[in-house]
Tab-separated table of C-alpha atoms (C1' of nucleotides) in Angstrom:
chain	number	residue	atom	x	y	z
A	1	MET	CA	-19.799	-1.999	8.091
A	2	SER	CA	-21.744	-4.271	5.798
A	3	GLN	CA	-24.462	-6.577	7.062
A	4	ARG	CA	-22.675	-9.889	6.645
A	5	MET	CA	-19.722	-8.582	8.653
A	6	LYS	CA	-20.371	-9.778	12.159
A	7	ASN	CA	-18.569	-7.960	14.913
A	8	LEU	CA	-15.203	-9.185	16.010
A	9	THR	CA	-14.525	-9.950	19.639
A	10	LYS	CA	-11.953	-7.880	21.474
A	11	ARG	CA	-9.339	-10.589	21.090
A	12	GLN	CA	-10.088	-11.118	17.404
A	13	GLU	CA	-9.813	-7.401	16.772
A	14	GLU	CA	-6.478	-7.462	18.569
A	15	ILE	CA	-5.278	-10.177	16.234
A	16	LEU	CA	-6.568	-8.394	13.137
A	17	ASN	CA	-4.679	-5.287	14.213
A	18	LEU	CA	-1.581	-7.361	14.808
A	19	ILE	CA	-1.831	-8.653	11.250
A	20	LYS	CA	-2.181	-5.138	9.862
A	21	THR	CA	0.725	-3.905	11.951
A	22	HIS	CA	2.895	-6.815	10.855
A	23	ILE	CA	2.132	-6.114	7.212
A	24	SER	CA	2.934	-2.459	7.625
A	25	ASP	CA	6.150	-3.239	9.537
A	26	PHE	CA	7.510	-6.099	7.434
A	27	GLY	CA	5.622	-6.033	4.183
A	28	PHE	CA	4.047	-9.445	4.643
A	29	PRO	CA	1.571	-11.076	7.035
A	30	PRO	CA	2.642	-12.949	10.189
A	31	THR	CA	2.708	-16.712	10.610
A	32	ARG	CA	0.573	-18.487	13.218
A	33	ALA	CA	3.707	-18.803	15.299
A	34	ASP	CA	4.415	-15.070	14.979
A	35	ILE	CA	0.945	-14.265	16.268
A	36	ALA	CA	1.227	-16.775	19.097
A	37	LYS	CA	4.579	-15.413	20.147
A	38	THR	CA	3.440	-11.795	20.106
A	39	LEU	CA	0.320	-12.480	22.142
A	40	GLY	CA	1.954	-15.016	24.428
A	41	PHE	CA	0.052	-18.091	23.237
A	42	LYS	CA	1.808	-21.332	23.960
A	43	SER	CA	0.367	-22.994	20.887
A	44	PRO	CA	0.267	-21.758	17.308
A	45	ASN	CA	-3.086	-23.460	17.107
A	46	ALA	CA	-4.607	-20.700	19.226
A	47	ALA	CA	-3.685	-18.264	16.471
A	48	GLU	CA	-4.977	-20.673	13.827
A	49	GLN	CA	-8.377	-20.866	15.459
A	50	HIS	CA	-8.635	-17.126	15.859
A	51	LEU	CA	-7.780	-16.698	12.200
A	52	ARG	CA	-10.536	-19.134	11.256
A	53	ALA	CA	-13.010	-17.190	13.352
A	54	ILE	CA	-11.920	-13.896	11.801
A	55	GLU	CA	-12.184	-15.406	8.335
A	56	LYS	CA	-15.658	-16.724	9.111
A	57	LYS	CA	-16.695	-13.183	9.977
A	58	GLY	CA	-15.382	-11.961	6.664
A	59	PHE	CA	-12.458	-9.780	7.679
A	60	ILE	CA	-9.696	-11.902	6.172
A	61	LYS	CA	-9.253	-14.675	3.651
A	62	ILE	CA	-6.904	-17.541	4.463
A	63	LEU	CA	-5.166	-19.037	1.429
A	64	SER	CA	-4.741	-22.680	2.261
A	65	GLY	CA	-1.301	-24.183	1.886
A	66	ALA	CA	0.434	-20.853	1.445
A	67	SER	CA	2.716	-19.622	4.167
A	68	ARG	CA	1.625	-16.255	5.499
A	69	GLY	CA	-1.402	-16.609	3.249
A	70	ILE	CA	-3.564	-14.113	5.089
A	71	VAL	CA	-5.347	-11.631	2.837
A	72	LEU	CA	-7.151	-8.669	4.364
A	73	SER	CA	-10.669	-8.274	3.033
A	74	GLU	CA	-11.477	-5.040	1.324
A	75	SER	CA	-14.004	-4.066	3.919
A	76	GLU	CA	-15.444	-0.616	3.990
A	77	ASN	CA	-13.314	-0.245	7.049
A	78	ASN	CA	-10.211	0.089	4.908
A	79	GLU	CA	-11.785	2.126	2.162
A	80	ILE	CA	-12.663	5.794	2.037
A	81	PRO	CA	-15.844	6.336	0.006
A	82	VAL	CA	-16.023	9.004	-2.649
A	83	ILE	CA	-19.474	10.584	-2.554
A	84	GLY	CA	-20.846	11.843	-5.836
A	85	LEU	CA	-24.317	13.296	-5.973
A	86	VAL	CA	-26.107	13.115	-2.645
A	87	ALA	CA	-29.693	11.972	-3.049
A	88	ALA	CA	-32.027	14.328	-1.224
A	89	GLY	CA	-33.286	13.082	2.108
A	90	GLY	CA	-30.949	10.149	2.709
A	91	PRO	CA	-27.732	10.049	4.635
A	92	ILE	CA	-24.625	11.252	2.845
A	93	LEU	CA	-22.917	7.907	3.197
A	94	ALA	CA	-25.824	5.925	1.724
A	95	GLN	CA	-24.666	3.228	-0.666
A	96	GLU	CA	-26.279	4.863	-3.700
A	97	ASN	CA	-24.173	7.995	-3.233
A	98	ILE	CA	-20.872	6.164	-3.300
A	99	GLU	CA	-19.129	6.760	-6.601
A	100	LYS	CA	-16.062	4.682	-5.782
A	101	THR	CA	-13.786	4.004	-2.863
A	102	ILE	CA	-10.131	4.712	-2.202
A	103	PRO	CA	-8.070	2.437	0.067
A	104	LYS	CA	-7.265	4.107	3.361
A	105	SER	CA	-3.680	3.075	2.834
A	106	ARG	CA	-3.490	5.636	0.036
A	107	ASN	CA	-4.462	8.526	2.265
A	108	LEU	CA	-1.977	11.333	1.722
A	109	PHE	CA	-3.149	13.470	4.574
A	110	SER	CA	-2.360	13.677	8.253
A	111	ASP	CA	-5.995	14.200	9.164
A	112	ASP	CA	-8.348	11.266	9.184
A	113	ILE	CA	-10.702	11.548	6.267
A	114	ASP	CA	-14.103	9.916	6.621
A	115	TYR	CA	-15.149	10.452	3.038
A	116	TYR	CA	-14.431	12.451	-0.072
A	117	LEU	CA	-17.204	14.616	-1.460
A	118	ARG	CA	-17.261	15.568	-5.115
A	119	VAL	CA	-17.965	19.269	-5.420
A	120	LYS	CA	-20.939	20.357	-7.506
A	121	GLY	CA	-21.325	23.943	-8.648
A	122	ASP	CA	-19.109	26.993	-8.408
A	123	SER	CA	-20.146	28.428	-5.070
A	124	MET	CA	-16.666	28.054	-3.545
A	125	VAL	CA	-14.401	29.110	-6.407
A	126	ASP	CA	-13.035	32.101	-4.502
A	127	VAL	CA	-11.242	29.778	-2.092
A	128	GLY	CA	-10.034	27.583	-4.908
A	129	ILE	CA	-12.649	24.847	-4.630
A	130	TYR	CA	-13.853	23.994	-8.102
A	131	GLU	CA	-16.571	21.843	-9.590
A	132	GLU	CA	-15.526	18.170	-9.673
A	133	ASP	CA	-12.845	18.655	-7.022
A	134	LEU	CA	-12.816	16.086	-4.234
A	135	ILE	CA	-13.019	17.458	-0.728
A	136	GLY	CA	-11.695	15.364	2.126
A	137	VAL	CA	-14.214	15.518	4.940
A	138	SER	CA	-13.578	14.711	8.585
A	139	LYS	CA	-16.682	14.005	10.631
A	140	SER	CA	-14.939	13.998	13.959
A	141	LYS	CA	-12.858	17.133	13.684
A	142	ASP	CA	-14.472	19.949	15.593
A	143	PHE	CA	-15.334	22.784	13.251
A	144	LYS	CA	-14.889	26.426	14.074
A	145	VAL	CA	-16.090	29.679	12.593
A	146	GLY	CA	-14.003	30.243	9.478
A	147	ASN	CA	-13.796	26.566	8.524
A	148	VAL	CA	-15.143	25.190	5.298
A	149	VAL	CA	-17.809	22.717	6.342
A	150	VAL	CA	-20.222	20.227	4.846
A	151	ALA	CA	-23.714	21.236	5.947
A	152	ARG	CA	-27.114	19.744	5.435
A	153	ILE	CA	-29.969	22.219	5.313
A	154	ASN	CA	-33.431	20.753	4.934
A	155	ASP	CA	-32.166	17.638	3.211
A	156	GLU	CA	-29.782	19.439	0.906
A	157	VAL	CA	-26.056	18.900	1.291
A	158	THR	CA	-23.769	21.832	0.632
A	159	VAL	CA	-20.174	22.966	1.143
A	160	LYS	CA	-19.779	26.460	2.573
A	161	THR	CA	-17.686	28.537	4.944
A	162	LEU	CA	-19.054	28.688	8.470
A	163	ILE	CA	-19.228	32.388	9.371
A	164	GLU	CA	-21.377	32.542	12.456
A	165	MET	CA	-22.864	29.929	14.739
A	166	SER	CA	-25.197	30.508	17.657
A	167	GLN	CA	-28.323	28.906	19.113
A	168	THR	CA	-30.609	30.863	16.828
A	169	LYS	CA	-28.473	31.849	13.867
A	170	VAL	CA	-26.029	30.056	11.643
A	171	VAL	CA	-24.461	31.849	8.702
A	172	LEU	CA	-22.951	29.871	5.830
A	173	ARG	CA	-21.081	31.797	3.153
A	174	PRO	CA	-20.619	30.751	-0.452
A	175	GLU	CA	-17.176	31.929	-1.523
A	176	ASN	CA	-18.381	33.508	-4.765
A	177	GLN	CA	-19.630	37.060	-5.153
A	178	ASN	CA	-22.561	35.881	-7.222
A	179	TYR	CA	-24.098	34.102	-4.244
A	180	LYS	CA	-25.513	35.438	-1.028
A	181	ASP	CA	-24.918	34.242	2.511
A	182	ILE	CA	-27.214	31.493	3.724
A	183	ILE	CA	-28.733	32.383	7.071
A	184	VAL	CA	-30.373	29.564	8.921
A	185	ASN	CA	-32.220	29.403	12.192
A	186	PRO	CA	-31.459	25.961	13.590
A	187	GLU	CA	-34.606	26.138	15.721
A	188	THR	CA	-36.912	26.367	12.730
A	189	ASP	CA	-34.840	24.878	9.917
A	190	GLU	CA	-33.304	21.469	9.908
A	191	LEU	CA	-29.563	21.981	9.975
A	192	ALA	CA	-26.668	19.648	10.535
A	193	ILE	CA	-22.975	20.312	10.143
A	194	GLU	CA	-21.850	16.991	8.752
A	195	GLY	CA	-18.142	17.567	8.881
A	196	SER	CA	-15.170	19.766	8.310
A	197	CYS	CA	-13.186	20.004	5.075
A	198	VAL	CA	-9.569	19.150	5.733
A	199	ALA	CA	-8.126	18.456	2.299
A	200	LEU	CA	-8.682	18.832	-1.400
A	201	VAL	CA	-7.835	16.657	-4.355
A	202	ARG	CA	-8.150	17.621	-8.002
A	203	GLU	CA	-7.777	14.666	-10.314
A	204	SER	CA	-7.349	16.671	-13.511
A	205	ILE	CA	-6.107	20.167	-14.165
B	1	MET	CA	18.776	6.418	-8.218
B	2	SER	CA	21.371	6.621	-5.467
B	3	GLN	CA	25.045	5.995	-6.015
B	4	ARG	CA	25.374	2.650	-4.220
B	5	MET	CA	22.484	1.296	-6.281
B	6	LYS	CA	24.118	-0.566	-9.116
B	7	ASN	CA	21.985	-1.246	-12.131
B	8	LEU	CA	19.999	-4.419	-12.312
B	9	THR	CA	20.295	-6.725	-15.288
B	10	LYS	CA	17.251	-7.256	-17.441
B	11	ARG	CA	16.497	-10.578	-15.781
B	12	GLN	CA	16.959	-9.192	-12.284
B	13	GLU	CA	14.637	-6.309	-13.078
B	14	GLU	CA	12.103	-8.827	-14.327
B	15	ILE	CA	12.308	-10.637	-11.019
B	16	LEU	CA	12.022	-7.430	-9.001
B	17	ASN	CA	8.901	-6.531	-10.948
B	18	LEU	CA	7.527	-9.991	-10.368
B	19	ILE	CA	8.006	-9.491	-6.628
B	20	LYS	CA	6.218	-6.138	-6.733
B	21	THR	CA	3.373	-7.570	-8.776
B	22	HIS	CA	3.018	-10.516	-6.421
B	23	ILE	CA	2.839	-8.207	-3.426
B	24	SER	CA	0.238	-6.047	-5.087
B	25	ASP	CA	-1.782	-9.093	-6.188
B	26	PHE	CA	-1.619	-11.191	-3.022
B	27	GLY	CA	-0.479	-8.882	-0.270
B	28	PHE	CA	2.746	-10.773	0.414
B	29	PRO	CA	5.974	-11.552	-1.455
B	30	PRO	CA	6.478	-14.717	-3.536
B	31	THR	CA	8.518	-17.733	-2.491
B	32	ARG	CA	11.559	-18.884	-4.471
B	33	ALA	CA	9.372	-21.627	-5.891
B	34	ASP	CA	6.732	-19.080	-6.932
B	35	ILE	CA	9.338	-17.084	-8.810
B	36	ALA	CA	10.806	-20.197	-10.412
B	37	LYS	CA	7.389	-21.391	-11.509
B	38	THR	CA	6.378	-18.036	-12.987
B	39	LEU	CA	9.609	-17.638	-14.934
B	40	GLY	CA	9.892	-21.297	-15.872
B	41	PHE	CA	13.004	-22.102	-13.833
B	42	LYS	CA	13.369	-25.769	-13.063
B	43	SER	CA	15.103	-25.081	-9.776
B	44	PRO	CA	14.086	-22.722	-6.972
B	45	ASN	CA	17.771	-22.128	-6.533
B	46	ALA	CA	17.800	-20.036	-9.689
B	47	ALA	CA	15.398	-17.654	-7.989
B	48	GLU	CA	17.446	-17.767	-4.797
B	49	GLN	CA	20.578	-16.698	-6.607
B	50	HIS	CA	18.835	-13.894	-8.428
B	51	LEU	CA	17.443	-12.649	-5.137
B	52	ARG	CA	20.911	-12.650	-3.642
B	53	ALA	CA	22.193	-10.610	-6.563
B	54	ILE	CA	19.307	-8.148	-6.298
B	55	GLU	CA	19.914	-7.829	-2.562
B	56	LYS	CA	23.612	-7.238	-3.163
B	57	LYS	CA	22.670	-4.339	-5.417
B	58	GLY	CA	20.502	-2.880	-2.693
B	59	PHE	CA	17.014	-3.210	-4.134
B	60	ILE	CA	15.683	-5.729	-1.625
B	61	LYS	CA	16.518	-7.107	1.789
B	62	ILE	CA	16.227	-10.846	2.383
B	63	LEU	CA	15.207	-11.767	5.931
B	64	SER	CA	16.930	-15.053	6.584
B	65	GLY	CA	14.841	-17.897	7.893
B	66	ALA	CA	11.548	-16.176	7.244
B	67	SER	CA	9.307	-17.516	4.536
B	68	ARG	CA	8.551	-14.895	1.907
B	69	GLY	CA	10.991	-12.677	3.771
B	70	ILE	CA	11.664	-10.309	0.912
B	71	VAL	CA	11.519	-6.632	1.830
B	72	LEU	CA	11.593	-4.013	-0.905
B	73	SER	CA	14.108	-1.280	-0.233
B	74	GLU	CA	12.753	2.209	0.021
B	75	SER	CA	14.546	3.375	-3.033
B	76	GLU	CA	13.740	6.640	-4.665
B	77	ASN	CA	12.121	4.437	-7.234
B	78	ASN	CA	9.157	3.852	-4.957
B	79	GLU	CA	8.891	7.370	-3.633
B	80	ILE	CA	7.518	10.497	-5.253
B	81	PRO	CA	9.491	13.549	-4.164
B	82	VAL	CA	7.752	16.694	-3.015
B	83	ILE	CA	9.695	19.680	-4.291
B	84	GLY	CA	9.633	22.799	-2.159
B	85	LEU	CA	11.630	25.815	-3.198
B	86	VAL	CA	13.669	25.222	-6.323
B	87	ALA	CA	17.164	26.602	-5.979
B	88	ALA	CA	18.023	28.746	-8.992
B	89	GLY	CA	20.233	27.089	-11.547
B	90	GLY	CA	20.085	23.474	-10.453
B	91	PRO	CA	17.791	20.732	-11.635
B	92	ILE	CA	14.310	20.628	-10.142
B	93	LEU	CA	14.847	17.190	-8.701
B	94	ALA	CA	18.115	18.080	-6.962
B	95	GLN	CA	18.329	16.604	-3.479
B	96	GLU	CA	18.275	19.983	-1.749
B	97	ASN	CA	14.879	20.798	-3.251
B	98	ILE	CA	13.194	17.691	-1.884
B	99	GLU	CA	10.975	18.594	1.033
B	100	LYS	CA	9.751	15.067	1.675
B	101	THR	CA	8.707	12.021	-0.294
B	102	ILE	CA	5.433	10.188	-0.644
B	103	PRO	CA	5.349	6.443	-1.354
B	104	LYS	CA	4.217	5.719	-4.900
B	105	SER	CA	1.779	3.224	-3.452
B	106	ARG	CA	-0.190	6.163	-2.094
B	107	ASN	CA	-0.692	7.733	-5.477
B	108	LEU	CA	-4.374	8.568	-5.855
B	109	PHE	CA	-4.201	9.449	-9.499
B	110	SER	CA	-4.436	7.525	-12.710
B	111	ASP	CA	-1.630	9.520	-14.299
B	112	ASP	CA	1.929	8.758	-13.381
B	113	ILE	CA	3.272	11.556	-11.253
B	114	ASP	CA	7.018	12.146	-11.334
B	115	TYR	CA	7.049	14.708	-8.551
B	116	TYR	CA	4.903	17.079	-6.574
B	117	LEU	CA	5.754	20.761	-6.725
B	118	ARG	CA	4.729	23.088	-3.909
B	119	VAL	CA	3.199	26.202	-5.402
B	120	LYS	CA	4.711	29.550	-4.452
B	121	GLY	CA	2.866	32.778	-5.100
B	122	ASP	CA	-0.612	33.573	-6.340
B	123	SER	CA	-0.077	33.684	-10.092
B	124	MET	CA	-2.506	30.823	-10.759
B	125	VAL	CA	-5.354	31.560	-8.373
B	126	ASP	CA	-7.861	32.055	-11.179
B	127	VAL	CA	-7.678	28.359	-12.009
B	128	GLY	CA	-7.870	27.401	-8.359
B	129	ILE	CA	-4.165	26.803	-7.788
B	130	TYR	CA	-3.187	28.426	-4.502
B	131	GLU	CA	0.015	29.078	-2.647
B	132	GLU	CA	1.191	25.972	-0.790
B	133	ASP	CA	-0.884	23.627	-2.965
B	134	LEU	CA	0.918	20.591	-4.292
B	135	ILE	CA	0.842	20.098	-8.018
B	136	GLY	CA	1.335	16.625	-9.415
B	137	VAL	CA	3.725	16.884	-12.352
B	138	SER	CA	4.170	14.355	-15.123
B	139	LYS	CA	7.397	14.678	-17.087
B	140	SER	CA	6.434	12.218	-19.755
B	141	LYS	CA	2.948	13.378	-20.571
B	142	ASP	CA	2.975	15.394	-23.761
B	143	PHE	CA	1.785	18.900	-23.092
B	144	LYS	CA	-0.489	20.855	-25.361
B	145	VAL	CA	-1.543	24.461	-25.662
B	146	GLY	CA	-4.019	25.082	-22.856
B	147	ASN	CA	-2.270	22.820	-20.351
B	148	VAL	CA	-0.873	24.032	-17.097
B	149	VAL	CA	2.841	23.315	-17.298
B	150	VAL	CA	5.984	23.580	-15.230
B	151	ALA	CA	8.435	25.748	-17.150
B	152	ARG	CA	11.969	26.808	-16.535
B	153	ILE	CA	12.892	30.188	-17.949
B	154	ASN	CA	16.492	31.259	-17.489
B	155	ASP	CA	16.950	29.125	-14.386
B	156	GLU	CA	13.657	30.099	-12.802
B	157	VAL	CA	10.974	27.476	-12.349
B	158	THR	CA	7.380	28.552	-12.730
B	159	VAL	CA	3.885	27.121	-13.158
B	160	LYS	CA	1.822	28.716	-15.919
B	161	THR	CA	-0.712	27.959	-18.622
B	162	LEU	CA	0.835	27.261	-22.012
B	163	ILE	CA	-0.951	29.543	-24.472
B	164	GLU	CA	1.181	29.481	-27.585
B	165	MET	CA	4.153	27.473	-28.684
B	166	SER	CA	6.180	27.857	-31.840
B	167	GLN	CA	9.832	27.811	-32.861
B	168	THR	CA	10.289	31.480	-32.054
B	169	LYS	CA	7.552	32.305	-29.566
B	170	VAL	CA	6.235	30.685	-26.436
B	171	VAL	CA	3.520	32.397	-24.425
B	172	LEU	CA	2.971	31.451	-20.779
B	173	ARG	CA	-0.020	32.921	-18.998
B	174	PRO	CA	-0.327	33.538	-15.272
B	175	GLU	CA	-3.945	32.912	-14.343
B	176	ASN	CA	-4.303	36.119	-12.348
B	177	GLN	CA	-5.344	39.501	-13.749
B	178	ASN	CA	-2.569	41.221	-11.817
B	179	TYR	CA	0.095	39.516	-13.901
B	180	LYS	CA	0.966	39.807	-17.563
B	181	ASP	CA	1.664	37.055	-20.064
B	182	ILE	CA	5.237	35.881	-20.257
B	183	ILE	CA	6.495	35.842	-23.822
B	184	VAL	CA	9.682	33.965	-24.479
B	185	ASN	CA	11.749	33.423	-27.570
B	186	PRO	CA	13.238	29.940	-27.152
B	187	GLU	CA	16.019	30.885	-29.564
B	188	THR	CA	17.343	33.653	-27.364
B	189	ASP	CA	16.075	32.713	-23.916
B	190	GLU	CA	16.743	29.466	-22.183
B	191	LEU	CA	13.377	27.724	-21.912
B	192	ALA	CA	12.391	24.232	-20.942
B	193	ILE	CA	8.947	22.815	-20.357
B	194	GLU	CA	9.693	20.482	-17.487
B	195	GLY	CA	6.355	18.771	-17.314
B	196	SER	CA	2.618	18.902	-17.355
B	197	CYS	CA	0.399	19.397	-14.305
B	198	VAL	CA	-1.977	16.502	-13.982
B	199	ALA	CA	-3.281	16.719	-10.419
B	200	LEU	CA	-3.572	18.950	-7.397
B	201	VAL	CA	-3.492	18.254	-3.687
B	202	ARG	CA	-4.295	20.736	-0.935
B	203	GLU	CA	-3.286	19.479	2.469
B	204	SER	CA	-5.224	22.047	4.473
B	205	ILE	CA	-8.283	24.134	3.703
C	1	DC	C1'	-30.247	-27.523	29.042
C	2	DA	C1'	-28.017	-28.571	24.873
C	3	DA	C1'	-25.741	-26.376	21.193
C	4	DT	C1'	-22.544	-23.072	19.841
C	5	DA	C1'	-18.934	-19.640	20.333
C	6	DT	C1'	-14.824	-18.010	22.643
C	7	DA	C1'	-10.292	-18.773	24.149
C	8	DC	C1'	-6.976	-21.279	24.830
C	9	DT	C1'	-2.919	-25.809	25.825
C	10	DG	C1'	-0.443	-29.627	23.899
C	11	DT	C1'	1.109	-32.827	20.448
C	12	DA	C1'	2.008	-34.212	15.988
C	13	DT	C1'	2.557	-34.327	11.042
C	14	DA	C1'	2.595	-33.177	6.303
C	15	DT	C1'	4.046	-29.895	3.432
C	16	DA	C1'	5.941	-25.305	2.298
C	17	DA	C1'	10.023	-22.886	1.944
C	18	DT	C1'	14.752	-21.583	2.642
C	19	DT	C1'	19.049	-22.591	1.644
C	20	DA	C1'	23.439	-25.201	1.176
C	21	DC	C1'	26.305	-27.782	-2.136
C	22	DA	C1'	27.772	-29.370	-6.721
C	23	DG	C1'	27.642	-28.526	-11.368
C	24	DT	C1'	27.315	-26.302	-16.521
C	25	DA	C1'	27.782	-22.572	-19.751
C	26	DA	C1'	28.249	-17.986	-21.577
C	27	DG	C1'	29.706	-13.357	-21.049
C	28	DT	C1'	32.508	-9.264	-18.872
C	29	DG	C1'	36.327	-6.947	-17.123
C	30	DT	C1'	41.280	-6.209	-16.349
D	1	DA	C1'	44.422	-15.691	-19.145
D	2	DC	C1'	42.034	-15.415	-14.865
D	3	DA	C1'	38.750	-13.846	-11.829
D	4	DC	C1'	34.139	-12.546	-11.575
D	5	DT	C1'	29.271	-12.074	-12.881
D	6	DT	C1'	25.157	-13.783	-14.960
D	7	DA	C1'	22.058	-17.407	-15.580
D	8	DC	C1'	20.730	-21.320	-14.910
D	9	DT	C1'	19.920	-27.284	-13.586
D	10	DG	C1'	19.648	-30.770	-10.049
D	11	DT	C1'	19.602	-32.711	-5.462
D	12	DA	C1'	18.858	-32.617	-0.814
D	13	DA	C1'	18.764	-31.245	3.966
D	14	DT	C1'	16.970	-28.353	7.433
D	15	DT	C1'	13.797	-25.395	9.145
D	16	DA	C1'	9.484	-22.884	8.878
D	17	DT	C1'	4.684	-23.195	8.626
D	18	DA	C1'	0.034	-24.737	8.203
D	19	DT	C1'	-3.002	-27.506	10.039
D	20	DA	C1'	-5.293	-31.689	11.968
D	21	DC	C1'	-6.709	-33.924	16.290
D	22	DA	C1'	-7.583	-34.227	21.220
D	23	DG	C1'	-8.426	-31.744	25.155
D	24	DT	C1'	-9.969	-27.940	29.041
D	25	DA	C1'	-12.709	-24.158	30.573
D	26	DT	C1'	-15.996	-20.327	30.380
D	27	DA	C1'	-19.635	-17.715	28.359
D	28	DT	C1'	-23.740	-17.013	25.357
D	29	DT	C1'	-27.998	-18.189	23.251
D	30	DG	C1'	-32.158	-20.199	21.643
DNA sequence: CAATATACTGTATATAATTACAGTAAGTGT
DNA sequence: ACACTTACTGTAATTATATACAGTATATTG
């Protein structure tokens, strides 16, 4: 969420969702009257004023004079970032790491993807993950032993298979015979599992 | 294109494209007046009548009474088929091979993808193409030696790397040491290069 | 405590937009 | 030849829609 995007109230969020749902159901935005009817307002002006408030907060643009002229803003909310090189030290999703963004509406996958990470290096070739591939990462999905995960070890971000995970020992395996397992003690090393890899996209073969 | 979908005239196609462009530009369909203005009609009724004709042919649905109430039909035109197992003998895109479809609007790739093909077998693992992966195939893109292509050899569809191609000899290489090159003489064997692989999608890791 | 934001009702109006009706003209199919 | 389709102009009515103005009431904030 960018800085100039103030938070919506509960009601405003409800209306924004209604707009999105209407677009997805019909292919075009609702009228003020549509909104009023759906939410039980007795005046279309109630919808009008909510729209103004939502526009003021930057989530939509109202095209004056045009019927159904509600344009959703391209907020980060609707866009999945593609993370290129991760600068050491900062958070993965820092602005400087974002190579481009892909509209959420283009998501092909059933899982929710929080970001795509561009793969660097050949440490995962044995499971078919190649340099320059994009990995779809889910932050929320609970990861298990055996999953391919995005891990951060002492400020370095890496994609590996999670082999073992206990209080004192975490084993991350590169899927490439030329590399050795990474064994980390979470009590002495800084370790964070940032997310689980749920999908892969290769833009050129 | 389904049977009940009659062909559009040139002008009608122009108008359908205009509608699609307007939706992609603004997020909602044009009005009759918008169409008339863009195409230089002096009466919105010209647009109205074209819309009626296009609706009659099944490409759109007009919602009566609603402003901008033009709904694009989910024709195969807007959907990319995902091909599962290809039945021997028939065309790749035969209805019975289609596992599901993905809206074109969700295409992540710069190349035009005519269909996705679900990979069977492990003959391409050395270039990171695994069983169950989806390969984005472009029919139009001209394929060169070195490309991964979809080939049909005597009614069998296969994904391989194109190594050599001449009047009398075509070499297709499985990217897996356990398999041998496939050498075909196009003059004696039935061979067709169906398309070029331009993208890859893995729905689960 | 005054200003501002939220969340509406209620009325009204200008304008945006659909849509019917009446034509003209050229081309297509049977 | 006659019906039908395509491709428009021109006018106009009806309805759909945005949007202004005047209120009421509650909550938040500096």
